[in-house]
Coordinates of N, CA and C in Angstrom, one line a residue:
Chain A
X1 N -32.8 132.8 200.6 CA -33.4 133.3 201.8 C -34.4 134.5 201.6
X2 N -35.6 134.4 202.1 CA -36.5 135.5 201.8 C -36.4 136.5 203.0
X3 N -36.0 137.7 202.6 CA -35.8 138.7 203.6 C -36.7 139.9 203.3
X4 N -37.1 140.6 204.5 CA -37.8 141.8 204.4 C -37.0 142.8 205.2
X5 N -36.4 143.7 204.5 CA -35.6 144.7 205.1 C -36.4 145.9 205.5
X6 N -36.4 146.2 206.9 CA -37.2 147.3 207.4 C -36.3 148.4 207.8
X7 N -36.7 149.7 207.5 CA -35.9 150.8 207.9 C -36.7 151.9 208.2
X8 N -36.2 152.9 209.1 CA -35.1 152.7 209.9 C -35.4 151.8 211.1
X9 N -34.4 151.3 211.8 CA -34.7 150.4 212.9 C -35.0 151.2 214.2
X10 N -34.4 152.5 214.2 CA -34.8 153.3 215.4 C -35.1 154.8 214.9
X11 N -36.1 155.3 215.5 CA -36.5 156.6 215.0 C -37.0 157.3 216.3
X12 N -36.4 158.6 216.5 CA -36.8 159.4 217.6 C -37.1 160.8 217.0
X13 N -38.4 161.2 217.3 CA -38.8 162.5 216.7 C -39.7 163.2 217.7
X14 N -39.9 164.5 217.3 CA -40.8 165.4 218.2 C -42.2 165.2 217.8
X15 N -43.1 165.4 218.8 CA -44.6 165.4 218.5 C -44.9 166.4 217.4
X16 N -45.7 166.0 216.4 CA -46.1 166.8 215.4 C -45.4 166.6 214.1
X17 N -44.2 165.9 214.1 CA -43.4 165.7 213.0 C -44.0 164.5 212.2
X18 N -43.6 164.4 210.9 CA -44.1 163.2 210.0 C -43.0 162.2 210.0
X19 N -43.3 161.0 209.6 CA -42.3 160.0 209.5 C -42.7 158.9 208.5
X20 N -41.7 158.2 207.9 CA -42.1 157.1 207.0 C -41.2 156.0 207.4
X21 N -41.7 154.8 207.4 CA -41.1 153.5 207.6 C -41.1 152.8 206.3
X22 N -40.0 152.0 206.0 CA -40.0 151.3 204.8 C -39.7 149.8 204.9
X23 N -40.4 149.0 204.1 CA -40.0 147.6 204.0 C -39.8 147.3 202.6
X24 N -38.7 146.6 202.4 CA -38.3 146.3 201.0 C -37.8 144.8 200.9
X25 N -38.1 144.3 199.7 CA -37.6 142.9 199.6 C -37.4 142.6 198.1
X26 N -36.7 141.5 197.8 CA -36.6 141.0 196.4 C -37.7 140.0 196.1
X27 N -38.4 139.7 197.1 CA -39.5 138.7 196.9 C -40.9 139.3 196.7
X28 N -41.7 138.6 196.0 CA -43.0 139.1 195.8 C -44.0 138.5 197.0
X29 N -44.7 139.4 197.6 CA -45.6 138.9 198.6 C -47.0 138.9 198.2
X30 N -47.7 137.9 198.7 CA -49.2 137.7 198.4 C -50.0 138.8 199.3
X31 N -49.4 139.1 200.4 CA -50.0 140.1 201.2 C -48.9 140.6 202.1
X32 N -49.2 141.8 202.7 CA -48.2 142.4 203.6 C -49.0 143.0 204.8
X33 N -48.6 142.9 206.0 CA -49.3 143.4 207.1 C -48.3 144.3 207.9
X34 N -49.0 145.3 208.5 CA -48.2 146.2 209.5 C -48.9 145.9 210.9
X35 N -48.0 145.8 211.8 CA -48.3 145.7 213.2 C -47.7 146.8 214.0
X36 N -48.4 147.0 215.2 CA -47.7 147.8 216.2 C -47.7 147.0 217.5
X37 N -46.6 147.1 218.2 CA -46.5 146.3 219.4 C -46.0 147.2 220.5
X38 N -46.6 147.0 221.7 CA -46.1 147.8 222.9 C -45.4 146.8 223.8
X39 N -44.5 147.3 224.7 CA -43.7 146.4 225.4 C -44.5 145.4 226.3
X40 N -44.2 144.2 226.3 CA -44.9 143.2 227.1 C -46.2 142.8 226.5
X41 N -46.6 143.2 225.3 CA -47.8 142.8 224.6 C -47.5 142.1 223.3
X42 N -48.5 141.4 222.7 CA -48.4 140.9 221.4 C -48.6 141.9 220.4
X43 N -48.2 141.7 219.1 CA -48.3 142.7 218.1 C -49.9 142.8 217.8
X44 N -50.3 144.0 217.5 CA -51.7 144.2 217.1 C -51.7 144.7 215.6
X45 N -52.5 144.0 214.9 CA -52.6 144.3 213.4 C -53.2 145.6 213.1
X46 N -52.5 146.4 212.2 CA -53.0 147.8 211.9 C -53.7 147.6 210.5
X47 N -53.1 146.9 209.6 CA -53.6 146.9 208.2 C -53.0 145.6 207.5
X48 N -53.8 145.2 206.5 CA -53.3 144.2 205.5 C -53.5 144.8 204.2
X49 N -52.5 144.7 203.3 CA -52.6 145.1 201.9 C -52.3 143.9 201.1
X50 N -53.1 143.8 200.0 CA -52.9 142.6 199.2 C -52.7 142.9 197.7
X51 N -53.1 144.1 197.3 CA -53.1 144.4 195.9 C -51.9 145.4 195.5
X52 N -51.2 145.1 194.5 CA -50.1 146.1 194.2 C -50.6 147.4 193.9
X53 N -49.9 148.5 194.5 CA -50.3 149.8 194.3 C -51.4 150.3 195.3
X54 N -51.8 149.3 196.1 CA -52.9 149.6 197.1 C -52.4 150.7 198.1
X55 N -53.3 151.6 198.4 CA -53.0 152.6 199.6 C -54.3 152.5 200.5
X56 N -53.9 152.4 201.8 CA -54.9 152.3 202.8 C -54.6 153.4 203.9
X57 N -55.6 154.0 204.4 CA -55.5 155.1 205.4 C -56.2 154.7 206.7
X58 N -55.5 154.9 207.8 CA -56.1 154.6 209.1 C -55.8 155.9 209.9
X59 N -56.7 156.8 210.0 CA -56.5 158.1 210.6 C -55.3 158.8 210.1
X60 N -54.3 159.0 210.9 CA -53.1 159.7 210.6 C -52.0 158.7 209.9
X61 N -52.3 157.5 209.8 CA -51.4 156.5 209.2 C -51.8 156.1 207.7
X62 N -50.9 156.2 206.9 CA -51.1 155.9 205.5 C -50.1 154.6 205.1
X63 N -50.7 153.6 204.5 CA -50.0 152.4 204.1 C -50.0 152.3 202.6
X64 N -48.8 152.0 202.0 CA -48.8 151.7 200.6 C -48.1 150.3 200.3
X65 N -48.6 149.7 199.4 CA -48.1 148.5 198.9 C -47.5 148.8 197.5
X66 N -46.3 148.4 197.2 CA -45.7 148.7 196.0 C -46.4 148.0 194.8
X67 N -46.3 148.7 193.6 CA -46.9 148.0 192.4 C -46.5 146.6 192.2
X68 N -45.3 146.3 192.4 CA -44.7 144.9 192.2 C -44.9 144.0 193.4
X69 N -45.5 144.5 194.5 CA -45.8 143.8 195.7 C -44.5 143.3 196.3
X70 N -43.5 144.1 196.2 CA -42.2 143.8 196.8 C -41.8 144.8 198.0
X71 N -42.5 145.8 198.1 CA -42.2 146.8 199.1 C -43.4 147.4 199.7
X72 N -43.3 148.1 200.8 CA -44.4 148.7 201.4 C -43.9 149.9 202.3
X73 N -44.7 150.8 202.6 CA -44.3 151.9 203.4 C -45.4 152.3 204.4
X74 N -45.1 152.8 205.5 CA -46.0 153.3 206.5 C -45.7 154.8 206.8
X75 N -46.6 155.7 206.6 CA -46.3 157.1 206.8 C -47.2 157.5 207.9
X76 N -46.7 158.2 208.9 CA -47.4 158.8 210.0 C -47.4 160.4 209.9
X77 N -48.5 160.9 209.9 CA -48.6 162.4 209.8 C -48.8 163.0 211.2
X78 N -48.1 164.0 211.6 CA -48.3 164.7 212.8 C -48.3 163.7 214.0
X79 N -47.1 163.1 214.2 CA -47.0 162.1 215.2 C -47.3 162.5 216.6
X80 N -47.9 161.7 217.3 CA -48.3 161.9 218.7 C -47.5 161.0 219.6
X81 N -47.4 161.4 220.9 CA -46.7 160.5 221.9 C -47.3 159.1 222.0
X82 N -48.6 159.0 221.7 CA -49.2 157.7 221.7 C -48.9 156.9 220.6
X83 N -48.2 157.4 219.6 CA -47.7 156.5 218.5 C -46.4 155.7 218.8
X84 N -45.9 156.1 220.0 CA -44.6 155.4 220.4 C -44.9 153.9 220.5
X85 N -43.9 153.1 219.9 CA -44.0 151.7 219.9 C -43.2 151.0 218.9
X86 N -43.2 149.7 218.8 CA -42.4 149.0 217.9 C -43.4 148.8 216.6
X87 N -43.0 149.1 215.5 CA -43.7 148.9 214.3 C -43.1 147.8 213.4
X88 N -43.9 146.8 213.0 CA -43.4 145.7 212.3 C -44.1 145.4 211.0
X89 N -43.4 145.2 210.0 CA -44.0 144.8 208.8 C -43.8 143.3 208.6
X90 N -44.8 142.6 208.0 CA -44.6 141.2 207.8 C -45.4 140.8 206.5
X91 N -44.8 139.9 205.7 CA -45.4 139.5 204.5 C -45.6 137.9 204.4
X92 N -46.6 137.6 203.6 CA -46.8 136.3 203.3 C -46.5 136.0 201.9
X93 N -45.9 134.8 201.6 CA -45.6 134.4 200.3 C -46.4 133.2 199.9
X94 N -47.0 133.2 198.7 CA -47.9 132.1 198.2 C -47.3 130.8 198.4
X95 N -48.2 129.8 198.8 CA -47.8 128.4 199.0 C -46.9 128.2 200.2
X96 N -46.9 129.0 201.2 CA -46.0 128.8 202.3 C -46.9 128.7 203.6
X97 N -48.1 128.3 203.4 CA -48.9 128.0 204.5 C -49.2 129.0 205.5
X98 N -49.1 130.3 205.0 CA -49.5 131.4 205.8 C -48.4 131.9 206.7
X99 N -47.2 131.3 206.5 CA -46.0 131.8 207.3 C -45.7 133.2 207.0
X100 N -45.5 133.9 208.2 CA -45.2 135.4 208.0 C -43.6 135.6 208.1
X101 N -43.1 136.4 207.2 CA -41.8 136.8 207.1 C -41.8 138.3 207.7
X102 N -41.1 138.4 208.9 CA -41.1 139.7 209.5 C -39.9 140.5 209.1
X103 N -40.1 141.9 209.1 CA -39.0 142.8 209.1 C -38.4 142.9 210.4
X104 N -37.3 143.7 210.5 CA -36.5 143.8 211.7 C -37.2 144.7 212.8
X105 N -38.2 145.5 212.3 CA -38.9 146.3 213.3 C -38.4 147.7 213.4
X106 N -39.2 148.6 213.6 CA -38.9 150.0 213.8 C -39.3 150.5 215.2
X107 N -38.3 150.9 215.9 CA -38.7 151.3 217.4 C -38.9 152.8 217.2
X108 N -40.2 153.3 217.4 CA -40.4 154.7 217.2 C -40.7 155.3 218.6
X109 N -40.0 156.4 218.8 CA -40.1 157.3 220.1 C -40.6 158.6 219.7
X110 N -41.8 158.9 220.2 CA -42.3 160.4 219.9 C -42.2 161.2 221.1
X111 N -41.4 162.2 221.2 CA -41.3 163.0 222.4 C -42.2 164.2 222.4
X112 N -42.7 164.6 223.6 CA -43.5 165.7 223.7 C -42.8 167.1 223.4
Chain B
X1 N -64.2 139.9 216.2 CA -62.7 139.9 216.1 C -62.3 138.4 216.3
X2 N -61.0 138.2 216.2 CA -60.4 137.0 216.5 C -59.4 137.1 217.7
X3 N -59.7 136.4 218.7 CA -58.9 136.5 219.9 C -58.1 135.4 220.3
X4 N -56.8 135.6 220.6 CA -56.0 134.6 221.0 C -55.5 134.9 222.5
X5 N -55.5 133.9 223.3 CA -55.0 134.1 224.7 C -53.9 133.2 224.9
X6 N -53.0 133.6 225.9 CA -51.9 132.8 226.3 C -51.8 132.7 227.8
X7 N -51.4 131.6 228.2 CA -51.3 131.4 229.7 C -50.1 130.6 230.0
X8 N -49.3 130.9 231.0 CA -49.4 132.2 231.7 C -48.8 133.4 231.0
X9 N -49.1 134.6 231.5 CA -48.5 135.8 230.9 C -47.1 136.0 231.3
X10 N -46.8 135.5 232.6 CA -45.4 135.7 233.0 C -45.1 134.4 233.8
X11 N -43.9 133.9 233.7 CA -43.5 132.7 234.4 C -42.0 132.9 234.7
X12 N -41.7 132.6 236.0 CA -40.3 132.5 236.4 C -40.0 131.1 236.9
X13 N -38.9 130.5 236.4 CA -38.6 129.1 236.8 C -37.1 128.9 237.1
X14 N -36.8 127.9 237.7 CA -35.4 127.5 238.0 C -34.8 126.7 236.8
X15 N -33.5 126.9 236.6 CA -32.8 126.3 235.6 C -32.9 124.8 235.7
X16 N -33.3 124.1 234.6 CA -33.4 122.7 234.6 C -34.9 122.2 234.6
X17 N -35.7 123.0 234.9 CA -37.2 122.7 235.0 C -37.8 122.9 233.6
X18 N -39.0 122.4 233.5 CA -39.8 122.4 232.3 C -41.0 123.4 232.5
X19 N -41.3 124.2 231.5 CA -42.4 125.1 231.5 C -43.3 124.9 230.4
X20 N -44.6 124.9 230.6 CA -45.5 124.8 229.6 C -46.3 126.1 229.4
X21 N -46.5 126.5 228.2 CA -47.2 127.7 227.7 C -48.3 127.2 226.9
X22 N -49.5 127.8 227.2 CA -50.8 127.5 226.4 C -51.1 128.7 225.5
X23 N -51.6 128.3 224.4 CA -52.1 129.3 223.4 C -53.5 128.8 223.0
X24 N -54.5 129.7 223.1 CA -55.8 129.3 222.8 C -56.5 130.3 221.9
X25 N -57.1 129.8 220.9 CA -58.0 130.7 220.0 C -59.4 130.7 220.7
X26 N -59.9 131.8 221.2 CA -61.1 131.9 222.0 C -62.4 131.9 221.1
X27 N -62.3 132.5 220.0 CA -63.6 132.6 219.2 C -63.5 132.2 217.8
X28 N -62.4 131.4 217.5 CA -62.3 130.9 216.2 C -61.5 129.5 216.2
X29 N -61.6 128.8 215.1 CA -60.8 127.5 215.1 C -59.6 127.7 214.4
X30 N -58.5 127.4 214.9 CA -57.2 127.7 214.3 C -56.5 126.4 213.8
X31 N -56.6 126.1 212.5 CA -56.0 124.9 212.1 C -54.5 125.0 212.1
X32 N -54.0 126.2 212.0 CA -52.6 126.4 212.1 C -52.2 127.4 213.1
X33 N -51.3 127.2 214.0 CA -50.7 128.1 215.0 C -49.2 128.2 214.8
X34 N -48.7 129.3 215.2 CA -47.3 129.6 215.1 C -46.8 130.0 216.4
X35 N -45.5 129.6 216.7 CA -44.8 130.0 217.9 C -43.6 130.9 217.5
X36 N -43.6 132.1 218.2 CA -42.4 132.9 218.0 C -41.8 133.2 219.3
X37 N -40.4 133.6 219.2 CA -39.8 134.1 220.4 C -39.2 135.5 219.9
X38 N -39.1 136.4 221.0 CA -38.8 137.8 220.7 C -37.9 138.2 221.8
X39 N -36.7 138.8 221.4 CA -35.8 139.4 222.4 C -36.1 140.9 222.4
X40 N -35.7 141.6 223.5 CA -36.0 143.0 223.7 C -35.6 143.8 222.5
X41 N -36.5 144.7 222.1 CA -36.3 145.7 221.0 C -35.9 145.0 219.7
X42 N -36.4 143.7 219.6 CA -36.1 143.0 218.3 C -37.4 142.5 217.7
X43 N -37.4 142.0 216.5 CA -38.5 141.5 215.7 C -38.9 140.1 216.3
X44 N -40.0 139.6 215.7 CA -40.3 138.2 216.1 C -39.6 137.2 215.3
X45 N -39.1 136.1 215.9 CA -38.5 135.1 215.2 C -39.3 133.8 215.3
X46 N -39.7 133.4 214.1 CA -40.6 132.1 214.0 C -39.8 130.9 214.5
X47 N -40.4 130.1 215.4 CA -39.8 129.0 215.9 C -40.4 127.7 215.2
X48 N -41.7 127.7 215.1 CA -42.3 126.5 214.6 C -43.7 126.8 214.1
X49 N -44.2 126.0 213.2 CA -45.6 126.1 212.7 C -46.2 124.8 213.2
X50 N -47.4 124.9 213.8 CA -48.1 123.9 214.4 C -49.4 123.6 213.7
X51 N -49.7 122.5 213.1 CA -50.9 122.2 212.5 C -51.7 121.2 213.3
X52 N -53.0 121.3 213.5 CA -53.8 120.5 214.4 C -53.7 119.1 214.0
X53 N -53.4 118.3 214.9 CA -53.3 116.8 214.6 C -52.1 116.3 213.9
X54 N -51.1 117.1 213.8 CA -49.9 116.6 213.2 C -48.7 117.2 213.8
X55 N -47.5 116.7 213.5 CA -46.3 117.1 214.2 C -46.0 118.5 213.6
X56 N -45.4 119.3 214.6 CA -45.0 120.7 214.3 C -43.9 120.7 213.4
X57 N -43.7 121.7 212.5 CA -42.6 121.9 211.7 C -41.7 123.0 212.2
X58 N -40.5 122.7 212.5 CA -39.6 123.6 213.3 C -38.7 124.4 212.2
X59 N -38.4 125.6 212.6 CA -37.5 126.4 211.7 C -36.0 125.9 212.0
X60 N -35.2 126.2 211.0 CA -33.8 125.8 211.1 C -33.1 126.5 212.4
X61 N -32.4 125.7 213.2 CA -31.8 126.1 214.3 C -32.6 126.0 215.6
X62 N -33.9 125.6 215.5 CA -34.7 125.5 216.7 C -34.8 124.0 217.0
X63 N -34.4 123.7 218.3 CA -34.3 122.3 218.7 C -35.7 121.8 219.1
X64 N -36.1 120.7 218.3 CA -37.4 120.3 218.6 C -37.6 119.5 219.8
X65 N -36.4 118.9 220.3 CA -36.5 118.2 221.5 C -36.5 119.0 222.7
X66 N -36.2 120.3 222.5 CA -36.2 121.3 223.6 C -37.5 122.0 223.7
X67 N -37.9 122.4 222.6 CA -39.2 123.1 222.5 C -40.3 122.3 221.9
X68 N -41.1 121.5 222.8 CA -42.0 120.6 222.4 C -43.4 121.3 222.1
X69 N -43.9 121.0 221.0 CA -45.2 121.7 220.6 C -46.2 120.6 220.4
X70 N -47.4 120.9 220.9 CA -48.5 120.0 220.8 C -49.8 120.8 220.3
X71 N -50.4 120.4 219.3 CA -51.6 121.1 218.7 C -52.7 120.1 218.7
X72 N -53.3 119.8 219.8 CA -54.2 118.6 220.0 C -55.6 118.9 219.6
X73 N -56.0 120.2 219.5 CA -57.3 120.6 219.1 C -57.2 121.8 218.3
X74 N -58.4 122.2 217.7 CA -58.5 123.4 216.9 C -58.4 124.7 217.7
X75 N -58.3 124.6 218.9 CA -58.4 125.9 219.7 C -57.2 125.9 220.7
X76 N -56.3 124.9 220.7 CA -55.3 124.9 221.7 C -54.0 124.3 221.2
X77 N -53.0 125.1 221.4 CA -51.6 124.6 221.1 C -50.8 124.9 222.4
X78 N -49.8 124.0 222.7 CA -48.9 124.2 223.8 C -47.5 124.2 223.3
X79 N -46.7 125.0 224.0 CA -45.2 124.9 223.9 C -44.6 124.6 225.2
X80 N -43.8 123.6 225.3 CA -43.2 123.2 226.6 C -41.7 123.4 226.3
X81 N -41.1 124.3 227.2 CA -39.7 124.5 227.1 C -39.1 123.5 228.2
X82 N -38.3 122.5 227.6 CA -37.8 121.4 228.6 C -36.4 121.8 229.0
X83 N -36.1 121.4 230.2 CA -34.8 121.7 230.8 C -34.4 123.1 230.5
X84 N -35.2 124.1 230.9 CA -34.9 125.5 230.6 C -33.7 125.9 231.2
X85 N -33.0 126.8 230.4 CA -31.8 127.5 230.9 C -31.9 128.9 230.8
X86 N -31.0 129.8 231.5 CA -31.2 131.2 231.5 C -31.2 131.8 230.0
X87 N -30.6 131.1 229.0 CA -30.6 131.6 227.7 C -31.9 131.4 227.1
X88 N -32.8 130.6 227.5 CA -34.2 130.4 227.1 C -35.2 131.6 227.5
X89 N -34.6 132.4 228.4 CA -35.4 133.6 228.9 C -35.8 134.4 227.7
X90 N -37.0 134.7 227.4 CA -37.4 135.5 226.3 C -38.9 135.7 226.4
X91 N -39.4 136.4 225.4 CA -40.9 136.7 225.2 C -41.4 135.8 224.1
X92 N -42.3 134.8 224.5 CA -42.9 133.9 223.5 C -44.3 134.2 223.1
X93 N -44.5 134.3 221.8 CA -45.8 134.8 221.3 C -46.3 133.7 220.4
X94 N -47.6 133.4 220.5 CA -48.2 132.5 219.5 C -49.3 133.2 218.7
X95 N -49.5 132.6 217.6 CA -50.6 133.2 216.7 C -51.4 132.1 216.0
X96 N -52.5 132.5 215.6 CA -53.4 131.4 214.9 C -53.9 132.0 213.6
X97 N -54.2 131.0 212.7 CA -54.8 131.4 211.4 C -56.2 130.8 211.6
X98 N -57.2 131.7 211.2 CA -58.6 131.4 211.3 C -59.0 130.5 210.1
X99 N -59.5 129.3 210.5 CA -60.0 128.4 209.5 C -58.9 128.0 208.4
X100 N -59.2 128.2 207.1 CA -58.2 127.9 206.1 C -57.6 129.1 205.4
X101 N -57.9 130.3 206.0 CA -57.3 131.5 205.5 C -55.8 131.5 205.7
X102 N -55.1 132.0 204.7 CA -53.7 132.0 204.9 C -53.1 133.4 205.0
X103 N -53.9 134.4 205.1 CA -53.5 135.8 205.0 C -53.3 136.5 206.3
X104 N -54.1 136.1 207.3 CA -54.1 137.0 208.6 C -53.8 136.1 209.7
X105 N -52.8 136.4 210.5 CA -52.5 135.7 211.8 C -53.0 136.7 212.9
X106 N -53.5 136.0 213.9 CA -54.0 136.8 215.0 C -53.1 136.4 216.2
X107 N -52.5 137.4 216.8 CA -51.4 137.1 217.9 C -52.1 137.1 219.3
X108 N -51.4 136.3 220.0 CA -51.6 136.3 221.5 C -50.9 137.4 222.1
X109 N -51.1 137.6 223.5 CA -50.5 138.7 224.1 C -49.1 138.5 224.6
X110 N -48.6 137.1 224.4 CA -47.3 136.8 224.8 C -47.1 136.2 226.2
X111 N -46.0 135.6 226.4 CA -45.6 135.0 227.7 C -44.1 135.4 227.9
X112 N -43.9 136.0 229.1 CA -42.5 136.4 229.4 C -42.0 135.2 230.3
X113 N -40.9 134.6 229.8 CA -40.3 133.5 230.5 C -39.0 134.0 231.0
X114 N -38.8 133.8 232.4 CA -37.5 134.1 232.9 C -37.0 132.9 233.7
X115 N -35.8 132.5 233.2 CA -35.2 131.3 233.9 C -34.0 131.7 234.7
X116 N -34.1 131.3 236.0 CA -33.0 131.8 236.9 C -31.9 130.8 237.0

């Protein structure tokens, strides 16, 4: 079974704090995506990483793809209340027709 | 961008009835579409993969006779929940892959199904 372990599953922090979400697997992924989802809406793609060791930045969000393409992290600097939401990592594995394997999700709550 | 729509956004039905949910790719051709269900505060669970013009491939544990999927064109896939029961109440989300790219799925806004 191909699993993508995401942690933590719940995170409650104060505005201004930093946080990191991790996704780990024993499988090698051809690409890994991070999504953010708000209640009652579909997931919105934040970033796609495809190269081992790749780092991408999106304002206060930093995404890393592990050298072996088995793990990834999302780091948020100086969290804001608007960052509240469900964060999902999802990976694709070669020759699986684009099927996404999702992590369990991280429910982030940023309090003022 | 690549936009996917779903209709309806919310539906309430009585137990035993059937409900059809549409998923459309508005500005691209989606050779492959996926259907997910999601329970509150949980991740997405893949139900089936739908390829245009062929039968859908269902994930283990998903009843193909209960969740009928049709992908009749490159821009439309439908999911019909037959003989719905309260336990089928969930958030159903579709996604599409643009052309033959296998790396990026574009998600619809979801459909909230409530079965009374």
